[in-house]
mmCIF file of C-alpha atoms and ligand atoms in Angstrom:
data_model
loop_
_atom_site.group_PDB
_atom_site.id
_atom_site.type_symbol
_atom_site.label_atom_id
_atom_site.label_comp_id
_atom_site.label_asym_id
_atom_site.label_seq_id
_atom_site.Cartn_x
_atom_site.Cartn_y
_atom_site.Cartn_z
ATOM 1 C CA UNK A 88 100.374 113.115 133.689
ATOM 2 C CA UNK A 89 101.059 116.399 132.277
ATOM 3 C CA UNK A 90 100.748 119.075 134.271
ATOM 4 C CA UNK A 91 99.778 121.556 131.906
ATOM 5 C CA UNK A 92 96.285 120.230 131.889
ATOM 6 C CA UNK A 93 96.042 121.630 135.721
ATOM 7 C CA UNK A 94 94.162 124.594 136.023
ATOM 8 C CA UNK A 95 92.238 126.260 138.832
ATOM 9 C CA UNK A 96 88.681 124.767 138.818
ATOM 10 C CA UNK A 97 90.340 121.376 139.134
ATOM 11 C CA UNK A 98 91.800 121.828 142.530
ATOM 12 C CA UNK A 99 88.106 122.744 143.741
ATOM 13 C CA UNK A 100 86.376 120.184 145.587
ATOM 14 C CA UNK A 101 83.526 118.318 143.310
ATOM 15 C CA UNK A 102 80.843 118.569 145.507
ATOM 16 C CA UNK A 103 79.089 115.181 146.254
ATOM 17 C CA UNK A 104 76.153 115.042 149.233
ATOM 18 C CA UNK A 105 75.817 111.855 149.915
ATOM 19 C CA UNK A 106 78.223 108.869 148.951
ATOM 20 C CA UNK A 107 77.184 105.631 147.109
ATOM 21 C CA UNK A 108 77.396 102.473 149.232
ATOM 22 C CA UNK A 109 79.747 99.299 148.227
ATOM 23 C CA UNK A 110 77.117 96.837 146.937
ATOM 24 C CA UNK A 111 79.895 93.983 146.835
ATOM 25 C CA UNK A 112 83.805 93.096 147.370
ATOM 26 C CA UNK A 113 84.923 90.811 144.427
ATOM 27 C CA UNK A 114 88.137 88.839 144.966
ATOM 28 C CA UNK A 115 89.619 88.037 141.281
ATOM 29 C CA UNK A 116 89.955 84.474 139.904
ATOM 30 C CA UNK A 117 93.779 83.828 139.117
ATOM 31 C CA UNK A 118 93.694 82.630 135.330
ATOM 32 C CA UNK A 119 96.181 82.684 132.399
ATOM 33 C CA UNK A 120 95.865 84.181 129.169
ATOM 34 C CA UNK A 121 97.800 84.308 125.924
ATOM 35 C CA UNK A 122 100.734 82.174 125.785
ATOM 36 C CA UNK A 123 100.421 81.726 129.201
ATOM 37 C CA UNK A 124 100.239 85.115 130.895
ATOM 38 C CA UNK A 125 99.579 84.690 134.738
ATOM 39 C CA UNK A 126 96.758 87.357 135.183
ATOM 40 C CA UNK A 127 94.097 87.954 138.354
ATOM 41 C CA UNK A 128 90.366 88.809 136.388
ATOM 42 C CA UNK A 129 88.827 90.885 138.570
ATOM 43 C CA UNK A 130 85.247 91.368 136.316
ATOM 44 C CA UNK A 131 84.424 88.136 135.299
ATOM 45 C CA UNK A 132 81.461 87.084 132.804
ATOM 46 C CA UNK A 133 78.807 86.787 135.355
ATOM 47 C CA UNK A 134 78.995 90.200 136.178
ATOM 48 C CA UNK A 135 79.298 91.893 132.666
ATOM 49 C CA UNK A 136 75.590 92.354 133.206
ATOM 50 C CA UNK A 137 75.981 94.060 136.567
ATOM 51 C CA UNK A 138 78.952 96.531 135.508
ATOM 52 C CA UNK A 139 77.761 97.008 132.046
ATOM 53 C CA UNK A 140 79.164 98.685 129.887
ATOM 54 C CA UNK A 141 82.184 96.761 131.099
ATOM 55 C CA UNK A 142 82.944 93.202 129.983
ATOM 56 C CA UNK A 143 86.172 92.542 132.115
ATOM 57 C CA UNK A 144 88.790 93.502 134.240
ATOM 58 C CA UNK A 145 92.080 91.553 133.900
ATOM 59 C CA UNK A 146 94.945 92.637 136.526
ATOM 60 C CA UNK A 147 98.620 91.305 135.885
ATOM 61 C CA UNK A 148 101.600 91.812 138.489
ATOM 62 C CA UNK A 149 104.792 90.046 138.602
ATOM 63 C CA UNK A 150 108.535 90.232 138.825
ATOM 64 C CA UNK A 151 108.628 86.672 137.323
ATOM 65 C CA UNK A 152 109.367 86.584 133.751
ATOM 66 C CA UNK A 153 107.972 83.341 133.545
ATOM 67 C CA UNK A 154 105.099 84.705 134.460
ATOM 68 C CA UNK A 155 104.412 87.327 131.833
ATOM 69 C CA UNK A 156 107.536 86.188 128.992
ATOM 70 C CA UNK A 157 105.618 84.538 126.482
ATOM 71 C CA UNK A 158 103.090 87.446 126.525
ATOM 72 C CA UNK A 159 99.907 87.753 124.069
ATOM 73 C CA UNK A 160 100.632 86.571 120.086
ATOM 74 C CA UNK A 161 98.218 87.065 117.551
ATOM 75 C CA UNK A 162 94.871 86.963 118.263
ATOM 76 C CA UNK A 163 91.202 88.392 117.027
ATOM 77 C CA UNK A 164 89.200 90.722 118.821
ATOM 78 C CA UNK A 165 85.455 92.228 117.199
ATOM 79 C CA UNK A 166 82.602 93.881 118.623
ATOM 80 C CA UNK A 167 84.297 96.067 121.932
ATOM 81 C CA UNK A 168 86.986 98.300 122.800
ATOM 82 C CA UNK A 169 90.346 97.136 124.894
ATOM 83 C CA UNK A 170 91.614 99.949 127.565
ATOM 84 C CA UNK A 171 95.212 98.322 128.556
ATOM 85 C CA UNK A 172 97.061 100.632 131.351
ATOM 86 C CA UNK A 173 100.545 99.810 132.037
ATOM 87 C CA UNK A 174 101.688 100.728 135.917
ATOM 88 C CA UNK A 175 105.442 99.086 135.257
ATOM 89 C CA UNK A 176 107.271 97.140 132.166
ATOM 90 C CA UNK A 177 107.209 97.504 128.838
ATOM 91 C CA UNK A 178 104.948 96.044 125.531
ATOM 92 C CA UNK A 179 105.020 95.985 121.847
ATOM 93 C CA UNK A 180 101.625 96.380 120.253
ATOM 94 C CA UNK A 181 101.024 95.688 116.553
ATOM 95 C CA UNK A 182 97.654 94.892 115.170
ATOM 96 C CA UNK A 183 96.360 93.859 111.316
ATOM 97 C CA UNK A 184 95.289 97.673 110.872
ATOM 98 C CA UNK A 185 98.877 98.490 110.338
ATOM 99 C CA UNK A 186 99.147 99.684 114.188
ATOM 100 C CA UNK A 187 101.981 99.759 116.106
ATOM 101 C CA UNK A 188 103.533 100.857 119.351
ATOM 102 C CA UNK A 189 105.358 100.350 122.485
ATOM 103 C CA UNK A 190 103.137 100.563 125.428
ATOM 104 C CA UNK A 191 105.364 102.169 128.848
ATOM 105 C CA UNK A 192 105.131 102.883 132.434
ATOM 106 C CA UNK A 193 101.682 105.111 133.120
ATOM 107 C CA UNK A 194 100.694 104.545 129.302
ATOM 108 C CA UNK A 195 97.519 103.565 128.018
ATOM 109 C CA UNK A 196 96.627 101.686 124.715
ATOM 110 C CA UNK A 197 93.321 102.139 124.282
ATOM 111 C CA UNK A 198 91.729 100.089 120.921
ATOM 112 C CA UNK A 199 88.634 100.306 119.611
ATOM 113 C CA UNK A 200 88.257 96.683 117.609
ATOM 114 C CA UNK A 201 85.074 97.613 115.884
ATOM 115 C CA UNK A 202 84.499 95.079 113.239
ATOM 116 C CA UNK A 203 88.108 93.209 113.898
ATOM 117 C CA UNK A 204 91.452 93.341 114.674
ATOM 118 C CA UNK A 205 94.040 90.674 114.806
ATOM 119 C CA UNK A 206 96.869 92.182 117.325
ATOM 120 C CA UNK A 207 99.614 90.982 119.271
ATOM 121 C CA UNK A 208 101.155 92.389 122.991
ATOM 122 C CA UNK A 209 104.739 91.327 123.410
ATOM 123 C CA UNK A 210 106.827 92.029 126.787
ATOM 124 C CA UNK A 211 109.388 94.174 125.965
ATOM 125 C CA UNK A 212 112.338 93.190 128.774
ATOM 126 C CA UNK A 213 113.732 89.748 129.979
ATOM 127 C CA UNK A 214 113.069 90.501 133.528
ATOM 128 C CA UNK A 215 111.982 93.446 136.133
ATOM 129 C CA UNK A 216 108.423 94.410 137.019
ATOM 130 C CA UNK A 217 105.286 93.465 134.614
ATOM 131 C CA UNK A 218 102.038 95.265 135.892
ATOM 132 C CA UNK A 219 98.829 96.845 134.412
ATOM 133 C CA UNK A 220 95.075 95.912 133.699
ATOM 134 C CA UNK A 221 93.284 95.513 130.973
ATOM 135 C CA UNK A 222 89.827 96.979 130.767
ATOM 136 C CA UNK A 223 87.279 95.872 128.179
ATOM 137 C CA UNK A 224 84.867 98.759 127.525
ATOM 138 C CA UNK A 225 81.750 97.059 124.853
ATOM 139 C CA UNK A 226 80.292 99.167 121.724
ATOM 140 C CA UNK A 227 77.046 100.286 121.322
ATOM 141 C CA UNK A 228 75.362 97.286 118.800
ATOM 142 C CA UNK A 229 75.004 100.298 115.893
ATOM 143 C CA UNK A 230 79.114 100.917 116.838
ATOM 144 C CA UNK A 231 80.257 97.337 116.810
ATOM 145 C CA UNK A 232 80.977 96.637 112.925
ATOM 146 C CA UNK A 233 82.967 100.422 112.791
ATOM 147 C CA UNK A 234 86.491 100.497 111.771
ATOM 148 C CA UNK A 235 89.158 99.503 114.339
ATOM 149 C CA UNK A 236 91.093 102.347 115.870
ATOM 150 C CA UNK A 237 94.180 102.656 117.981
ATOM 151 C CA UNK A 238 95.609 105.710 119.883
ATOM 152 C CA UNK A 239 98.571 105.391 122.154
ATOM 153 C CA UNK A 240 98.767 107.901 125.003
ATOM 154 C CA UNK A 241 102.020 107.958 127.222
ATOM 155 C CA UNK A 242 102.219 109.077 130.829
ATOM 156 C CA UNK A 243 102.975 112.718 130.057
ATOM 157 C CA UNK A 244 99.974 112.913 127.414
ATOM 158 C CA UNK A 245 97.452 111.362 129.837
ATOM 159 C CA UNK A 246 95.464 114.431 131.493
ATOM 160 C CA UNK A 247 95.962 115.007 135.390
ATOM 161 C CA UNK A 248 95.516 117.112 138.693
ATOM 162 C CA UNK A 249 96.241 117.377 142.392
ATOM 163 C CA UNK A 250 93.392 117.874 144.868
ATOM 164 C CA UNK A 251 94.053 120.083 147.775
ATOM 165 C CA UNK A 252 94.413 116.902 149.909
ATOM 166 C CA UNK A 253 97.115 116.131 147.674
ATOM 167 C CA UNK A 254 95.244 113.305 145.711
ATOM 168 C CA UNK A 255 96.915 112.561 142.343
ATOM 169 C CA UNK A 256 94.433 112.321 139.780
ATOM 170 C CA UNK A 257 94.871 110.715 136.077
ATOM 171 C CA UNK A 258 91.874 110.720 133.937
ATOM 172 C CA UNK A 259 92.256 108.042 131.541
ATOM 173 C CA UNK A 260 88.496 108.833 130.733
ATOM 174 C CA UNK A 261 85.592 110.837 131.129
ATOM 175 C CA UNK A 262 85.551 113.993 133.343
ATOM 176 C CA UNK A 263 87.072 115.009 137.006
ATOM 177 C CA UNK A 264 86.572 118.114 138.298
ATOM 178 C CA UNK A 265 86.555 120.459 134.965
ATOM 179 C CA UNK A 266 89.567 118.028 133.731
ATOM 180 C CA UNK A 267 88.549 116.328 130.171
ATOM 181 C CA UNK A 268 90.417 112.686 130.438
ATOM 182 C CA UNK A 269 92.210 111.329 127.221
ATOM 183 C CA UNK A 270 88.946 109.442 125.790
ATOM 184 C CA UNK A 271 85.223 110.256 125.716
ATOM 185 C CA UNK A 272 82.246 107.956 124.633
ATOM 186 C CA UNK A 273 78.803 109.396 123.928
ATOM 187 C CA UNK A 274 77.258 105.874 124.473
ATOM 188 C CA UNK A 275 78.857 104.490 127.306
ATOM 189 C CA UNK A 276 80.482 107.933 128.912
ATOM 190 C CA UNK A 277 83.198 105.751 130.437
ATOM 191 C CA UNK A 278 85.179 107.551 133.477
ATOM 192 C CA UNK A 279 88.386 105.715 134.187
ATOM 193 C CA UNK A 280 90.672 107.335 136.849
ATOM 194 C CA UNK A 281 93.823 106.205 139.014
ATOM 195 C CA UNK A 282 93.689 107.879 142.159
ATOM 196 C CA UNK A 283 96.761 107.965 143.971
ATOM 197 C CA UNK A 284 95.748 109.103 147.838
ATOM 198 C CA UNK A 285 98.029 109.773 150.465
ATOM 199 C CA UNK A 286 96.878 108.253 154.129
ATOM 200 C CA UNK A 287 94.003 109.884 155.339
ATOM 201 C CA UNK A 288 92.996 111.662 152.154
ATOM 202 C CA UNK A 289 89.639 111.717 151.009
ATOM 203 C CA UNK A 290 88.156 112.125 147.316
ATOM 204 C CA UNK A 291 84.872 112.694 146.488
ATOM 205 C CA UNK A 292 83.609 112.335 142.885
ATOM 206 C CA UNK A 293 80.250 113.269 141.064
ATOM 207 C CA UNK A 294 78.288 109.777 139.589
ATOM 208 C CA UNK A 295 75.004 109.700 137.531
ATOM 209 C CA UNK A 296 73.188 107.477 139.416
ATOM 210 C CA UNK A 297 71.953 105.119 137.059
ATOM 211 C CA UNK A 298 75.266 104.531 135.609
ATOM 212 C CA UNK A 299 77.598 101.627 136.764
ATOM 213 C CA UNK A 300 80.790 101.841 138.838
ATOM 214 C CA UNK A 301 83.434 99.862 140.788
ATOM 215 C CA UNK A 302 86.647 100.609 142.283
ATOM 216 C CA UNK A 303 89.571 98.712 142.253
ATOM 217 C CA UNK A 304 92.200 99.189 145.432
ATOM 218 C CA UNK A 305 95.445 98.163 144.069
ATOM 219 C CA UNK A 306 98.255 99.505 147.121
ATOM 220 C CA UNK A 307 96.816 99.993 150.098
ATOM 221 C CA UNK A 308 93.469 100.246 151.390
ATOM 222 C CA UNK A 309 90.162 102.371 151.351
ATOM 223 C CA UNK A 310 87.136 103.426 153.318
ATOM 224 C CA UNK A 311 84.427 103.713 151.030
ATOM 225 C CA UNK A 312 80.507 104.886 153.282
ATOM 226 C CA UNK A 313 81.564 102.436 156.068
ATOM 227 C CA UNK A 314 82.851 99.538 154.318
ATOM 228 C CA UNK A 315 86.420 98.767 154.431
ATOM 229 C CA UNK A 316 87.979 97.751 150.947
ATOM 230 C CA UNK A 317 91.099 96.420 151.035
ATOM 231 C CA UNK A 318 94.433 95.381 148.298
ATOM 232 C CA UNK A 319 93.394 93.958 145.334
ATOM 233 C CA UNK A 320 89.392 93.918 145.904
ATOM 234 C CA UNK A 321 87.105 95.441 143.625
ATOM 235 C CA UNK A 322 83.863 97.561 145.219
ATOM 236 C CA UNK A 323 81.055 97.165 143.094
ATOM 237 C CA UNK A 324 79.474 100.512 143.890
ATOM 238 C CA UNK A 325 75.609 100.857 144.268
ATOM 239 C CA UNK A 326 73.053 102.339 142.453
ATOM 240 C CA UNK A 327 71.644 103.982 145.239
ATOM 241 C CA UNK A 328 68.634 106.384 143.927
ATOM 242 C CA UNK A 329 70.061 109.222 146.795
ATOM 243 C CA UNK A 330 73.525 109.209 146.137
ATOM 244 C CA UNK A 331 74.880 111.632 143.593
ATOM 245 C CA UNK A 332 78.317 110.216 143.635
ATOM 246 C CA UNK A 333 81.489 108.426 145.323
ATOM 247 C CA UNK A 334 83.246 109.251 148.363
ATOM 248 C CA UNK A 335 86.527 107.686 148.993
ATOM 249 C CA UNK A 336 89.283 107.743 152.317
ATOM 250 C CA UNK A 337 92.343 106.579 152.034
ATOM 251 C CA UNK A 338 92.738 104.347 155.760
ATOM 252 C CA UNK A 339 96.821 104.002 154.156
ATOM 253 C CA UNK A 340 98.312 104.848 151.147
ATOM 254 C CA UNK A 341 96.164 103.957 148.642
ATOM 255 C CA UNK A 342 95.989 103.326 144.558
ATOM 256 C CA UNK A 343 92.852 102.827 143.374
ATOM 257 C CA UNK A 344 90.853 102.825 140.107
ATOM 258 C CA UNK A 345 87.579 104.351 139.828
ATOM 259 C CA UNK A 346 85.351 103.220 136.720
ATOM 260 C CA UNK A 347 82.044 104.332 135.802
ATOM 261 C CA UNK A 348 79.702 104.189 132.668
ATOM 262 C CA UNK A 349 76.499 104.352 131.126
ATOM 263 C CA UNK A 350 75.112 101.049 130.534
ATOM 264 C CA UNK A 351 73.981 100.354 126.876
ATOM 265 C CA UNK A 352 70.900 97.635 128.037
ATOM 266 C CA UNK A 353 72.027 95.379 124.944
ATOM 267 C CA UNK A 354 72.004 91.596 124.902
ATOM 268 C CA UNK A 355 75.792 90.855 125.287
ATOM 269 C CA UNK A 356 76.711 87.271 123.548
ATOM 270 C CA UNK A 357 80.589 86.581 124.228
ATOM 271 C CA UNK A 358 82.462 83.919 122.615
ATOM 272 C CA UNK A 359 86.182 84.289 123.346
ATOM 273 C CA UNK A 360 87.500 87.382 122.239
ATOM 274 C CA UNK A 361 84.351 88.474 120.336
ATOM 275 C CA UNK A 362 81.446 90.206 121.658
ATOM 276 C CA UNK A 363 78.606 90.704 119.672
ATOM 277 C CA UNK A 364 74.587 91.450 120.398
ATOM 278 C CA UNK A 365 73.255 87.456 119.023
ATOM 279 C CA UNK A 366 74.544 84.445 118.662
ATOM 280 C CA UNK A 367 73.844 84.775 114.468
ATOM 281 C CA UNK A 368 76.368 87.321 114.966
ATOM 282 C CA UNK A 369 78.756 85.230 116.798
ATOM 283 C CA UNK A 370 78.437 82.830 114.314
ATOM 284 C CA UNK A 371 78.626 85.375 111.244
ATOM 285 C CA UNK A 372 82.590 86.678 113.182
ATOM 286 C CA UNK A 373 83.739 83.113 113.443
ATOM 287 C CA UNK A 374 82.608 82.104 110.318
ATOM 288 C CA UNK A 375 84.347 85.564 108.790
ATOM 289 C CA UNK A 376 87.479 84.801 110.682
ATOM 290 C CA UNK A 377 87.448 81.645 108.853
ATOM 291 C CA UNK A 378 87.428 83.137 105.444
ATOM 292 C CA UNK A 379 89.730 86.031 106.559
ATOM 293 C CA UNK A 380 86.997 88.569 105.742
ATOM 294 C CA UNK A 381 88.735 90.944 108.774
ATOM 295 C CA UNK A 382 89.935 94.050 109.679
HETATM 296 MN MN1 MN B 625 93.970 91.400 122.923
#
């Protein structure tokens, strides 16, 4: 976070009336990925329609190399974008577009695949801490053929504040109280925070209500209208018509992410690490992944 970005309209309180509810606590399925990453995914396929214009949520932790060694070689990825944020350890990024860079503590990676990349994430250390999450964020069907993109932000580039209740605020994306985060979208207006709340802290922030939003409580535990959410749960927040945003209390210590969007109300065919709008489509990438028409 770089506290230059701080200036006095941010510390003001965003004023929200009346707070959305939690629809529904999720509980991750523990998977592996890559060359055998252990990984929790917290947004899962059946509920890409619920939370679009998010396709998944992938949260890894562990102070087991074994766990996280072998990381993520080469692979293809077409139609989406890939948000990863790295809480502790250290990856090497390098991607077919002639890409490359070394992903650290509190930096985010955010790639835009467009018509395809072919990339690889490699752990960086032998041992020590490997944590983070991997959002996937998809592309408007008129967006998902563009050219693949990469930008690299480290801790101290990624836009931040301090509430008056002493919330730490980094906005990854979107907007929080007059602060511009690191990424906008026209189509999907993603907001992607990490709230860092001391006990008893509340923070309140502004929602459209049509678009989607969940929180995930990653330390600690949250209060969020009555329900109690606790470590490593995701609150799918509702869509209710009289709330015009999201309160949250901090019952401990808490680190949470907050992630909202505008949904794009597109078919969504996945197949792997390719989401398109059809299956033609689907069958078009695999058949130009084939032929190596890419990138
Ligand atoms: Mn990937």
């Amino acid at each position: 976070m770089n506290l230059l970005h701080i200036n006095a309209s941010a510390r003001s309180t965003e004023p929200v009336t009346q707070s959305r509810t939690v629809e529904q606590l999720v509980i991750g399925k523990a998977t592996s990925d890559g060359a055998g990453v252990k990984l929790t995914r917290v947004l899962t396929q059946p509920l890409q329609r619920r939370l679009d214009p998010f396709l998944m949520l992938d949260a890894f932790g562990s102070d087991q190399p074994d766990d996280y060694i072998a990381g993520f070689p080469d692979h293809p990825h077409r139609g989406f974008e890939t948000v990863t944020y790295m809480i502790a350890g250290r990856m090497q990024h390098r991607d077919s577009a002639g890409h490359e860079g070394l992903l650290e503590p509190g930096g985010v990676q955010w790639m835009t695949a467009g018509r395809g990349v072919i990339h690889s994430e490699i752990p960086q250390q032998a041992e020590g801490v490997m944590e983070g999450f991997q959002l996937w964020l998809n592309l408007p069907a008129r967006d998902k053929m563009t050219a693949p993109e990469y930008r690299d932000f480290t801790a101290a580039d990624l836009p931040g504040f301090v509430t008056d209740a002493g919330v730490t605020v980094i906005v990854i994306a979107g907007e929080s109280h007059s602060v511009t985060g690191a990424v906008t979208r026209e189509a999907t207006a993603p907001l992607y925070l990490d709230l860092h709340l001391p006990a008893g802290a509340r923070f309140t922030q502004s929602l459209p209500v049509g678009h989607n939003a969940f929180v995930y409580v990653y330390r600690g535990a949250v209060n969020i209208a009555g329900t109690s959410v606790p470590v490593q749960r995701m609150a799918i927040l509702a869509n209710n018509a009289e709330a015009d945003g999201v309160m949250i209390e901090a019952t401990e210590a808490a680190n949470v992410l907050l992630v909202a969007g505008q949904p794009l109300n597109e078919p969504i065919v996945q197949h792997g690490p390719f989401v398109m709008n059809t299956e033609q489509e689907i069958y078009q990438t695999l058949n130009d992944f084939r032929e190596g028409h890419w990138g």
